């Protein structure tokens, strides 16, 4: 398997080199953070008044955690650490869980973020030979424009088509012989389900690889996309507070996502005790961004649940790997007292070949109890005149779910393409109990 580096020196740095880059970066981030209104007050409360207080990476633990609400409460400029005139770019989160938060970058910050994306893309074999169709939403959302910059700098021909308009997506893919795309995993599945209807054949297209992110998805969904399209799918993780996509990215071995540790310090904590979890255990990912001068954020609680993958990756990069995101700590549904992650449901149903490309999870009140409804689309060949087949499929899905989540769901089968799809992040969980 070919391994492609963009900046081999940093990508293949030794642990000692990475530690020393991180320590320097942390000192700098703290020094700059102290200029901001927020950290200017907050850090001295923890006894940090200058970067001299950071003597080793262990001192990270002395810094307070930062939460999404801290960013919201300091809207718009409370975290700004440089003069406003040094800022060249702002972005905002997509606001899945409330008021958006904003971030700022200087020209150098933007260059550094772009380089990380070049490394991420190059690591999957992408090059100037590629035609890259970016199907993520452009605008305030980091997903579109940030990866655009990386792809362009790497020399790929970028088609900034943005999200939606499936017919146009196919037309561009065909006319320009697109080789790489970036989309949400749910959109990649939806796109495939529309191909035949829009009169396109797989052989009309030159697609080789896809980058998927912005929403949790299971390994089975990756496999499903790879098998349907016959391409390689790479997981790309990020959040707007940390400059968006690509802060962690899969290399060609697809065995976890490397966090670019020269630019971020990752920690995984128990969200209740706030202590680090044991090596390899799941917990909440906490990130410190180094080298974003306009707006340092220290120990940001992402609410995303993952774990460090122990051991070294075969690609030679020592930047630590995280596992695919299992969900957000606030995604968890409590059904009659049992904790259920939507990702557990996805894993079970997407493994079943009869299940199509979309599903929906609904929680309802049923008297004093909770009711869990799982609606799944099924592939065309499952819909026959024999209703016994459908009953038996429904029963098998329910049985498989019961084994995994210990709850008896109500399963509903739907025709391919009939459940709602969203242009941005998929909204696959509807909790009607509090309405
Ligand atoms: P918002 O927090 O409003 O959704 P963002 O656009 O910043 O705004 O979304 C970042 C979040 O999207 C992450 O915290 C994570 O929950 C999710 N996400 C992004 N990439 C991935 C990925 N590859 N796998 C799973 N979840 C992801
Ligand atoms: Zn690797």
Coordinates of C-alpha atoms and ligand atoms in Angstrom, one line a residue:
X1 CA 0.0 0.0 0.0
X2 CA 1.5 3.3 -1.0
X3 CA 2.0 5.8 1.8
X4 CA 1.9 9.4 0.8
X5 CA 3.2 12.2 3.1
X6 CA 2.7 15.9 2.5
X7 CA 5.1 17.0 5.3
X8 CA 7.1 13.9 6.2
X9 CA 9.2 15.7 8.8
X10 CA 6.2 16.5 11.0
X11 CA 4.0 13.6 10.0
X12 CA 6.7 11.1 11.0
X13 CA 8.1 13.1 14.0
X14 CA 9.2 11.0 17.0
X15 CA 7.2 11.1 20.2
X16 CA 9.9 13.3 21.8
X17 CA 9.7 15.7 18.9
X18 CA 5.9 15.8 19.1
X19 CA 6.0 16.4 22.9
X20 CA 8.4 19.2 22.4
X21 CA 6.3 20.8 19.6
X22 CA 3.3 20.5 21.9
X23 CA 5.0 22.1 24.9
X24 CA 6.1 25.0 22.8
X25 CA 2.6 25.3 21.3
X26 CA 0.9 25.1 24.6
X27 CA 3.1 27.9 26.1
X28 CA 2.3 30.1 23.1
X29 CA -1.4 29.3 23.3
X30 CA -1.5 30.2 27.0
X31 CA 0.4 33.4 26.4
X32 CA -2.0 34.5 23.7
X33 CA -5.0 33.3 25.5
X34 CA -4.2 35.6 28.4
X35 CA -4.8 38.5 26.0
X36 CA -8.5 37.5 25.6
X37 CA -11.2 38.8 27.9
X38 CA -12.3 35.3 28.8
X39 CA -9.0 33.6 29.6
X40 CA -7.5 36.9 30.9
X41 CA -9.9 36.5 33.8
X42 CA -10.2 32.7 33.8
X43 CA -6.6 31.5 33.8
X44 CA -5.4 33.6 36.8
X45 CA -8.2 31.9 38.8
X46 CA -6.3 28.7 38.2
X47 CA -3.0 30.4 39.1
X48 CA -1.8 30.8 35.5
X49 CA -0.6 34.3 34.8
X50 CA 2.0 33.7 32.2
X51 CA 3.3 31.0 29.8
X52 CA 6.2 30.5 32.3
X53 CA 3.7 28.7 34.5
X54 CA 3.6 25.9 31.8
X55 CA 6.8 24.0 32.4
X56 CA 5.8 20.6 31.1
X57 CA 2.9 19.0 29.3
X58 CA 1.7 17.8 32.7
X59 CA 0.8 21.4 33.4
X60 CA -2.1 21.1 30.9
X61 CA -4.0 19.5 33.8
X62 CA -3.8 22.8 35.6
X63 CA -5.8 24.6 32.9
X64 CA -9.6 24.9 33.3
X65 CA -11.8 23.1 30.8
X66 CA -13.7 25.2 28.3
X67 CA -17.3 24.4 27.3
X68 CA -19.5 25.4 24.5
X69 CA -21.5 27.7 26.8
X70 CA -18.4 29.6 27.7
X71 CA -18.0 30.4 24.0
X72 CA -21.6 31.3 23.7
X73 CA -21.5 33.6 26.8
X74 CA -18.5 35.4 25.4
X75 CA -20.1 35.9 22.0
X76 CA -18.9 37.7 19.8
X77 CA -15.3 38.6 20.7
X78 CA -14.6 37.4 24.3
X79 CA -12.1 34.8 23.1
X80 CA -10.3 37.0 20.6
X81 CA -6.6 37.1 21.4
X82 CA -5.3 39.4 18.7
X83 CA -6.4 42.8 17.3
X84 CA -9.6 42.5 15.2
X85 CA -7.6 43.9 12.3
X86 CA -5.4 40.8 12.3
X87 CA -8.4 38.5 11.7
X88 CA -9.0 37.4 8.1
X89 CA -11.7 34.8 8.6
X90 CA -14.6 33.9 10.9
X91 CA -16.8 30.8 11.0
X92 CA -19.7 29.5 13.0
X93 CA -20.8 26.1 14.1
X94 CA -23.9 24.6 12.5
X95 CA -25.8 25.0 15.7
X96 CA -27.1 21.4 16.0
X97 CA -27.5 21.8 19.7
X98 CA -28.3 25.6 20.2
X99 CA -26.9 29.0 19.5
X100 CA -23.9 28.9 17.1
X101 CA -20.4 29.7 18.3
X102 CA -17.9 31.7 16.3
X103 CA -14.2 31.3 15.6
X104 CA -11.6 33.6 14.2
X105 CA -8.4 33.0 12.3
X106 CA -5.4 35.1 11.2
X107 CA -3.8 34.6 7.8
X108 CA -1.1 32.4 9.4
X109 CA -3.8 30.4 11.3
X110 CA -5.5 29.7 8.0
X111 CA -2.2 28.6 6.4
X112 CA -1.6 26.2 9.2
X113 CA -5.1 24.7 9.1
X114 CA -4.8 24.3 5.3
X115 CA -1.5 22.4 5.7
X116 CA -3.1 19.9 8.0
X117 CA -5.8 19.2 5.4
X118 CA -3.2 18.8 2.7
X119 CA -1.5 16.1 4.9
X120 CA -4.9 14.4 5.6
X121 CA -5.8 14.3 1.9
X122 CA -2.4 13.3 0.7
X123 CA -2.4 10.5 3.3
X124 CA -5.3 8.8 1.4
X125 CA -3.5 9.0 -1.9
X126 CA -5.1 12.2 -3.2
X127 CA -3.0 14.3 -5.5
X128 CA -3.2 16.9 -8.4
X129 CA -4.6 14.0 -10.5
X130 CA -7.9 14.2 -8.6
X131 CA -11.0 16.1 -9.4
X132 CA -12.6 16.9 -6.0
X133 CA -16.3 17.6 -5.7
X134 CA -17.0 19.2 -2.4
X135 CA -20.6 18.4 -1.4
X136 CA -20.4 19.9 2.1
X137 CA -22.3 23.1 2.7
X138 CA -20.2 26.2 2.0
X139 CA -20.7 29.4 4.1
X140 CA -20.4 29.8 7.8
X141 CA -20.1 26.1 8.3
X142 CA -16.4 25.0 8.3
X143 CA -17.1 21.7 6.5
X144 CA -17.2 23.2 3.0
X145 CA -14.6 25.9 2.8
X146 CA -11.9 24.6 5.1
X147 CA -11.4 21.3 3.3
X148 CA -11.7 23.3 0.0
X149 CA -8.6 25.2 0.9
X150 CA -6.6 22.0 1.7
X151 CA -7.7 20.3 -1.5
X152 CA -6.8 23.3 -3.6
X153 CA -3.4 23.7 -2.0
X154 CA -2.7 20.1 -2.6
X155 CA -3.4 20.8 -6.3
X156 CA -6.6 18.9 -6.7
X157 CA -9.1 20.4 -9.1
X158 CA -11.9 21.6 -6.8
X159 CA -15.5 21.8 -7.7
X160 CA -17.1 23.9 -5.0
X161 CA -20.6 22.7 -5.7
X162 CA -21.8 22.7 -2.0
X163 CA -24.6 20.5 -0.7
X164 CA -28.0 19.5 -2.2
X165 CA -29.3 19.4 -5.7
X166 CA -28.7 15.7 -6.4
X167 CA -29.3 15.9 -10.1
X168 CA -26.6 18.6 -10.5
X169 CA -24.2 16.6 -8.3
X170 CA -24.5 13.7 -10.7
X171 CA -24.2 15.9 -13.7
X172 CA -20.9 17.4 -12.4
X173 CA -19.6 14.0 -11.4
X174 CA -20.2 12.7 -14.9
X175 CA -19.1 15.8 -16.9
X176 CA -15.9 16.4 -15.0
X177 CA -15.2 12.8 -14.2
X178 CA -14.9 13.5 -10.5
X179 CA -12.6 11.1 -8.6
X180 CA -13.0 12.3 -5.0
X181 CA -15.9 13.6 -3.1
X182 CA -16.6 15.0 0.4
X183 CA -20.0 14.6 1.9
X184 CA -21.9 13.4 4.9
X185 CA -22.2 9.6 5.1
X186 CA -26.0 9.9 5.0
X187 CA -25.8 12.0 1.8
X188 CA -23.4 9.4 0.1
X189 CA -26.0 6.7 0.8
X190 CA -28.9 8.9 -0.4
X191 CA -26.9 9.9 -3.6
X192 CA -26.5 6.2 -4.4
X193 CA -30.2 5.5 -3.9
X194 CA -31.0 8.2 -6.5
X195 CA -28.5 7.2 -9.2
X196 CA -30.7 4.9 -11.2
X197 CA -33.7 7.2 -11.1
X198 CA -31.6 10.1 -12.4
X199 CA -30.5 8.0 -15.4
X200 CA -26.9 7.6 -14.3
X201 CA -24.9 4.4 -14.4
X202 CA -21.9 3.7 -12.1
X203 CA -19.8 3.2 -15.2
X204 CA -20.5 6.8 -16.2
X205 CA -18.5 8.0 -13.2
X206 CA -14.8 7.9 -12.3
X207 CA -15.2 8.0 -8.5
X208 CA -12.4 6.5 -6.5
X209 CA -12.6 7.9 -3.0
X210 CA -14.9 9.7 -0.7
X211 CA -14.3 11.6 2.5
X212 CA -17.2 11.4 5.0
X213 CA -17.7 13.3 8.2
X214 CA -19.8 15.8 10.1
X215 CA -22.0 13.1 11.7
X216 CA -21.4 9.9 13.6
X217 CA -21.6 6.7 11.5
X218 CA -20.7 3.1 12.1
X219 CA -18.1 0.9 10.5
X220 CA -21.0 -0.9 8.8
X221 CA -22.1 2.3 7.2
X222 CA -18.6 2.8 5.8
X223 CA -18.6 -0.7 4.4
X224 CA -22.0 -0.2 3.0
X225 CA -21.0 3.0 1.2
X226 CA -17.7 1.3 0.0
X227 CA -19.6 -1.7 -1.4
X228 CA -22.4 0.2 -3.0
X229 CA -20.1 2.7 -4.7
X230 CA -17.0 0.5 -5.0
X231 CA -14.7 3.2 -3.7
X232 CA -12.5 3.9 -0.6
X233 CA -14.2 5.8 2.2
X234 CA -12.1 7.8 4.7
X235 CA -13.5 9.2 7.9
X236 CA -12.8 12.8 8.5
X237 CA -13.5 14.4 11.9
X238 CA -13.6 17.9 13.2
X239 CA -15.7 20.6 14.8
X240 CA -16.0 24.2 14.1
X241 CA -14.5 25.3 17.4
X242 CA -11.3 23.5 16.4
X243 CA -11.2 24.8 12.8
X244 CA -13.5 22.2 11.4
X245 CA -12.9 19.0 9.4
X246 CA -9.6 17.1 9.3
X247 CA -8.2 17.7 12.7
X248 CA -8.4 13.9 12.8
X249 CA -8.3 11.9 9.6
X250 CA -7.9 8.3 8.5
X251 CA -4.8 7.3 6.7
X252 CA -4.8 4.7 3.9
X253 CA -4.9 1.9 6.6
X254 CA -8.3 3.1 7.8
X255 CA -7.6 1.9 11.3
X256 CA -8.6 4.9 13.4
X257 CA -8.2 8.6 12.9
X258 CA -4.8 10.3 13.4
X259 CA -5.2 13.5 15.5
X260 CA -2.6 16.0 14.1
X261 CA -0.7 16.3 17.4
X262 CA 1.6 19.1 16.4
X263 CA -1.5 21.3 16.3
X264 CA -3.9 19.7 18.8
X265 CA -3.5 18.1 22.2
X266 CA -6.1 15.4 22.6
X267 CA -7.3 14.1 26.0
X268 CA -10.0 11.6 26.8
X269 CA -11.8 12.1 30.1
X270 CA -14.6 10.5 32.1
X271 CA -17.3 13.2 31.6
X272 CA -18.5 12.7 35.2
X273 CA -15.3 12.7 37.2
X274 CA -13.3 14.8 34.6
X275 CA -10.4 12.5 35.1
X276 CA -8.5 10.8 32.2
X277 CA -9.9 7.4 31.4
X278 CA -7.6 4.3 31.3
X279 CA -5.7 3.8 28.0
X280 CA -8.0 2.4 25.4
X281 CA -11.3 3.2 27.3
X282 CA -14.1 5.3 25.9
X283 CA -14.7 8.8 27.2
X284 CA -15.2 12.4 26.1
X285 CA -12.7 13.9 23.8
X286 CA -11.1 17.1 25.0
X287 CA -9.0 19.2 22.6
X288 CA -6.6 22.0 23.0
X289 CA -5.8 23.8 19.8
X290 CA -2.2 25.0 19.5
X291 CA -1.1 27.6 16.9
X292 CA -4.4 29.4 16.4
X293 CA -3.3 32.8 17.4
X294 CA -6.5 34.7 16.8
X295 CA -8.5 32.4 19.2
X296 CA -6.8 29.9 21.4
X297 CA -9.2 27.4 23.0
X298 CA -7.8 25.3 25.9
X299 CA -9.1 21.9 26.9
X300 CA -12.3 22.2 24.9
X301 CA -15.0 19.6 25.9
X302 CA -16.2 18.3 22.6
X303 CA -18.9 16.0 24.1
X304 CA -17.9 13.5 21.5
X305 CA -17.3 10.0 22.7
X306 CA -14.3 8.0 21.5
X307 CA -11.2 6.2 22.7
X308 CA -7.5 6.2 21.9
X309 CA -6.5 3.3 19.8
X310 CA -3.5 1.6 21.5
X311 CA -0.4 0.8 19.5
X312 CA 1.2 2.2 16.5
X313 CA -0.3 2.6 13.0
X314 CA 1.4 0.8 10.1
X315 CA 1.7 4.1 8.2
X316 CA 4.6 5.3 10.4
X317 CA 2.9 8.3 11.8
X318 CA 3.0 8.5 15.6
X319 CA 0.2 11.1 15.9
X320 CA -2.2 9.3 18.2
X321 CA -5.3 7.7 16.7
X322 CA -8.9 8.0 18.0
X323 CA -11.6 5.5 17.2
X324 CA -14.6 6.6 15.2
X325 CA -17.0 8.8 17.2
X326 CA -19.6 6.7 19.0
X327 CA -21.9 9.7 19.4
X328 CA -22.2 12.7 21.5
X329 CA -22.6 12.4 25.2
X330 CA -25.9 14.3 24.7
X331 CA -27.1 12.0 21.9
X332 CA -27.9 9.2 24.4
X333 CA -31.5 8.2 24.7
X334 CA -32.8 6.8 28.0
X335 CA -35.6 4.4 27.1
X336 CA -37.4 3.0 30.2
X337 CA -34.2 3.5 32.1
X338 CA -31.9 1.8 29.6
X339 CA -29.2 3.9 27.9
X340 CA -29.2 3.6 24.2
X341 CA -26.9 5.3 21.7
X342 CA -28.3 5.8 18.2
X343 CA -25.0 4.4 16.9
X344 CA -25.8 1.0 18.4
X345 CA -29.1 0.9 16.5
X346 CA -27.4 2.0 13.3
X347 CA -24.7 -0.7 13.7
X348 CA -27.3 -3.5 13.9
X349 CA -29.6 -2.4 11.1
X350 CA -26.9 -1.4 8.6
X351 CA -25.3 -4.8 8.9
X352 CA -28.5 -6.4 7.4
X353 CA -28.3 -6.5 3.6
X354 CA -32.1 -6.1 3.3
X355 CA -32.0 -2.7 5.0
X356 CA -31.7 0.2 2.6
X357 CA -29.8 3.5 2.9
X358 CA -31.9 5.5 5.4
X359 CA -33.5 5.1 8.8
X360 CA -35.2 7.1 11.6
X361 CA -35.4 6.6 15.3
X362 CA -38.3 8.0 17.3
X363 CA -38.8 8.0 21.0
X364 CA -42.4 8.5 22.2
X365 CA -44.3 8.3 25.5
X366 CA -46.8 5.5 25.7
X367 CA -48.7 5.9 29.0
X368 CA -46.1 5.8 31.7
X369 CA -43.6 4.0 29.5
X370 CA -41.3 5.0 26.7
X371 CA -41.7 3.6 23.2
X372 CA -38.9 3.2 20.7
X373 CA -39.8 3.2 17.0
X374 CA -37.2 2.3 14.4
X375 CA -38.2 3.1 10.9
X376 CA -35.9 1.6 8.2
X377 CA -35.9 1.7 4.5
X378 CA -35.6 -1.6 2.7
X379 CA -34.1 -2.5 -0.6
X380 CA -36.3 -2.9 -3.6
X381 CA -36.1 -6.7 -3.9
X382 CA -37.4 -7.1 -0.4
X383 CA -40.8 -5.6 -1.4
X384 CA -42.7 -8.6 -2.8
X385 CA -46.3 -9.6 -2.8
X386 CA -45.7 -12.0 0.0
X387 CA -46.3 -10.1 3.2
X388 CA -45.0 -13.0 5.2
X389 CA -41.5 -12.1 4.0
X390 CA -41.9 -8.6 5.4
X391 CA -43.3 -9.8 8.7
X392 CA -40.3 -12.1 9.1
X393 CA -37.8 -9.3 8.2
X394 CA -39.5 -7.0 10.7
X395 CA -39.2 -9.7 13.4
X396 CA -35.6 -10.3 12.6
X397 CA -34.7 -6.6 12.8
X398 CA -36.5 -6.3 16.1
X399 CA -34.8 -9.5 17.4
X400 CA -31.3 -8.3 16.4
X401 CA -32.0 -4.9 18.0
X402 CA -33.2 -6.5 21.2
X403 CA -30.0 -8.5 21.5
X404 CA -27.9 -5.4 21.2
X405 CA -29.8 -2.7 23.0
X406 CA -31.9 -4.8 25.4
X407 CA -35.1 -3.0 24.4
X408 CA -37.9 -4.2 22.2
X409 CA -38.4 -1.6 19.6
X410 CA -41.4 -1.2 17.2
X411 CA -39.9 -1.8 13.7
X412 CA -41.5 -0.2 10.6
X413 CA -40.4 -0.9 7.1
X414 CA -40.4 1.8 4.4
X415 CA -39.8 1.9 0.7
X416 CA -36.3 3.1 -0.5
X417 CA -36.2 6.9 -0.7
X418 CA -39.3 7.5 1.4
X419 CA -37.8 8.6 4.7
X420 CA -36.8 12.3 5.0
X421 CA -33.2 13.3 4.2
X422 CA -31.5 16.6 5.2
X423 CA -29.0 18.5 3.1
X424 CA -26.6 19.0 6.0
X425 CA -26.2 16.7 9.0
X426 CA -28.7 13.9 9.1
X427 CA -31.5 14.2 11.7
X428 CA -32.2 10.6 12.5
X429 CA -33.3 10.8 16.0
X430 CA -36.6 12.4 17.0
X431 CA -37.4 12.5 20.7
X432 CA -41.1 13.4 21.0
X433 CA -41.3 12.8 24.7
X434 CA -40.6 16.4 25.8
X435 CA -42.8 18.1 23.2
Ligands
LIG1 P1 -22.4 21.6 15.7 O1 -21.7 21.3 17.0 O2 -23.4 22.7 15.8 O3 -23.0 20.4 15.1 P2 -20.1 21.5 13.9 O4 -20.4 21.7 12.6 O5 -18.9 22.1 14.5 O6 -21.3 22.1 14.7 O7 -20.1 19.9 14.2 C1 -19.1 19.2 14.8 C2 -19.6 17.9 15.4 O8 -20.0 17.1 14.3 C3 -18.6 17.2 16.1 O9 -18.5 17.6 17.4 C4 -19.1 15.7 16.0 O10 -20.2 15.5 17.0 C5 -19.7 15.7 14.6 N1 -18.8 15.1 13.7 C6 -18.0 15.8 12.8 N2 -17.2 14.9 12.1 C7 -17.6 13.7 12.5 C8 -17.1 12.3 12.2 N3 -16.2 12.1 11.2 N4 -17.7 11.3 12.8 C9 -18.6 11.5 13.8 N5 -19.1 12.7 14.2 C10 -18.6 13.8 13.5
LIG2 ZN1 -1.8 5.7 9.9

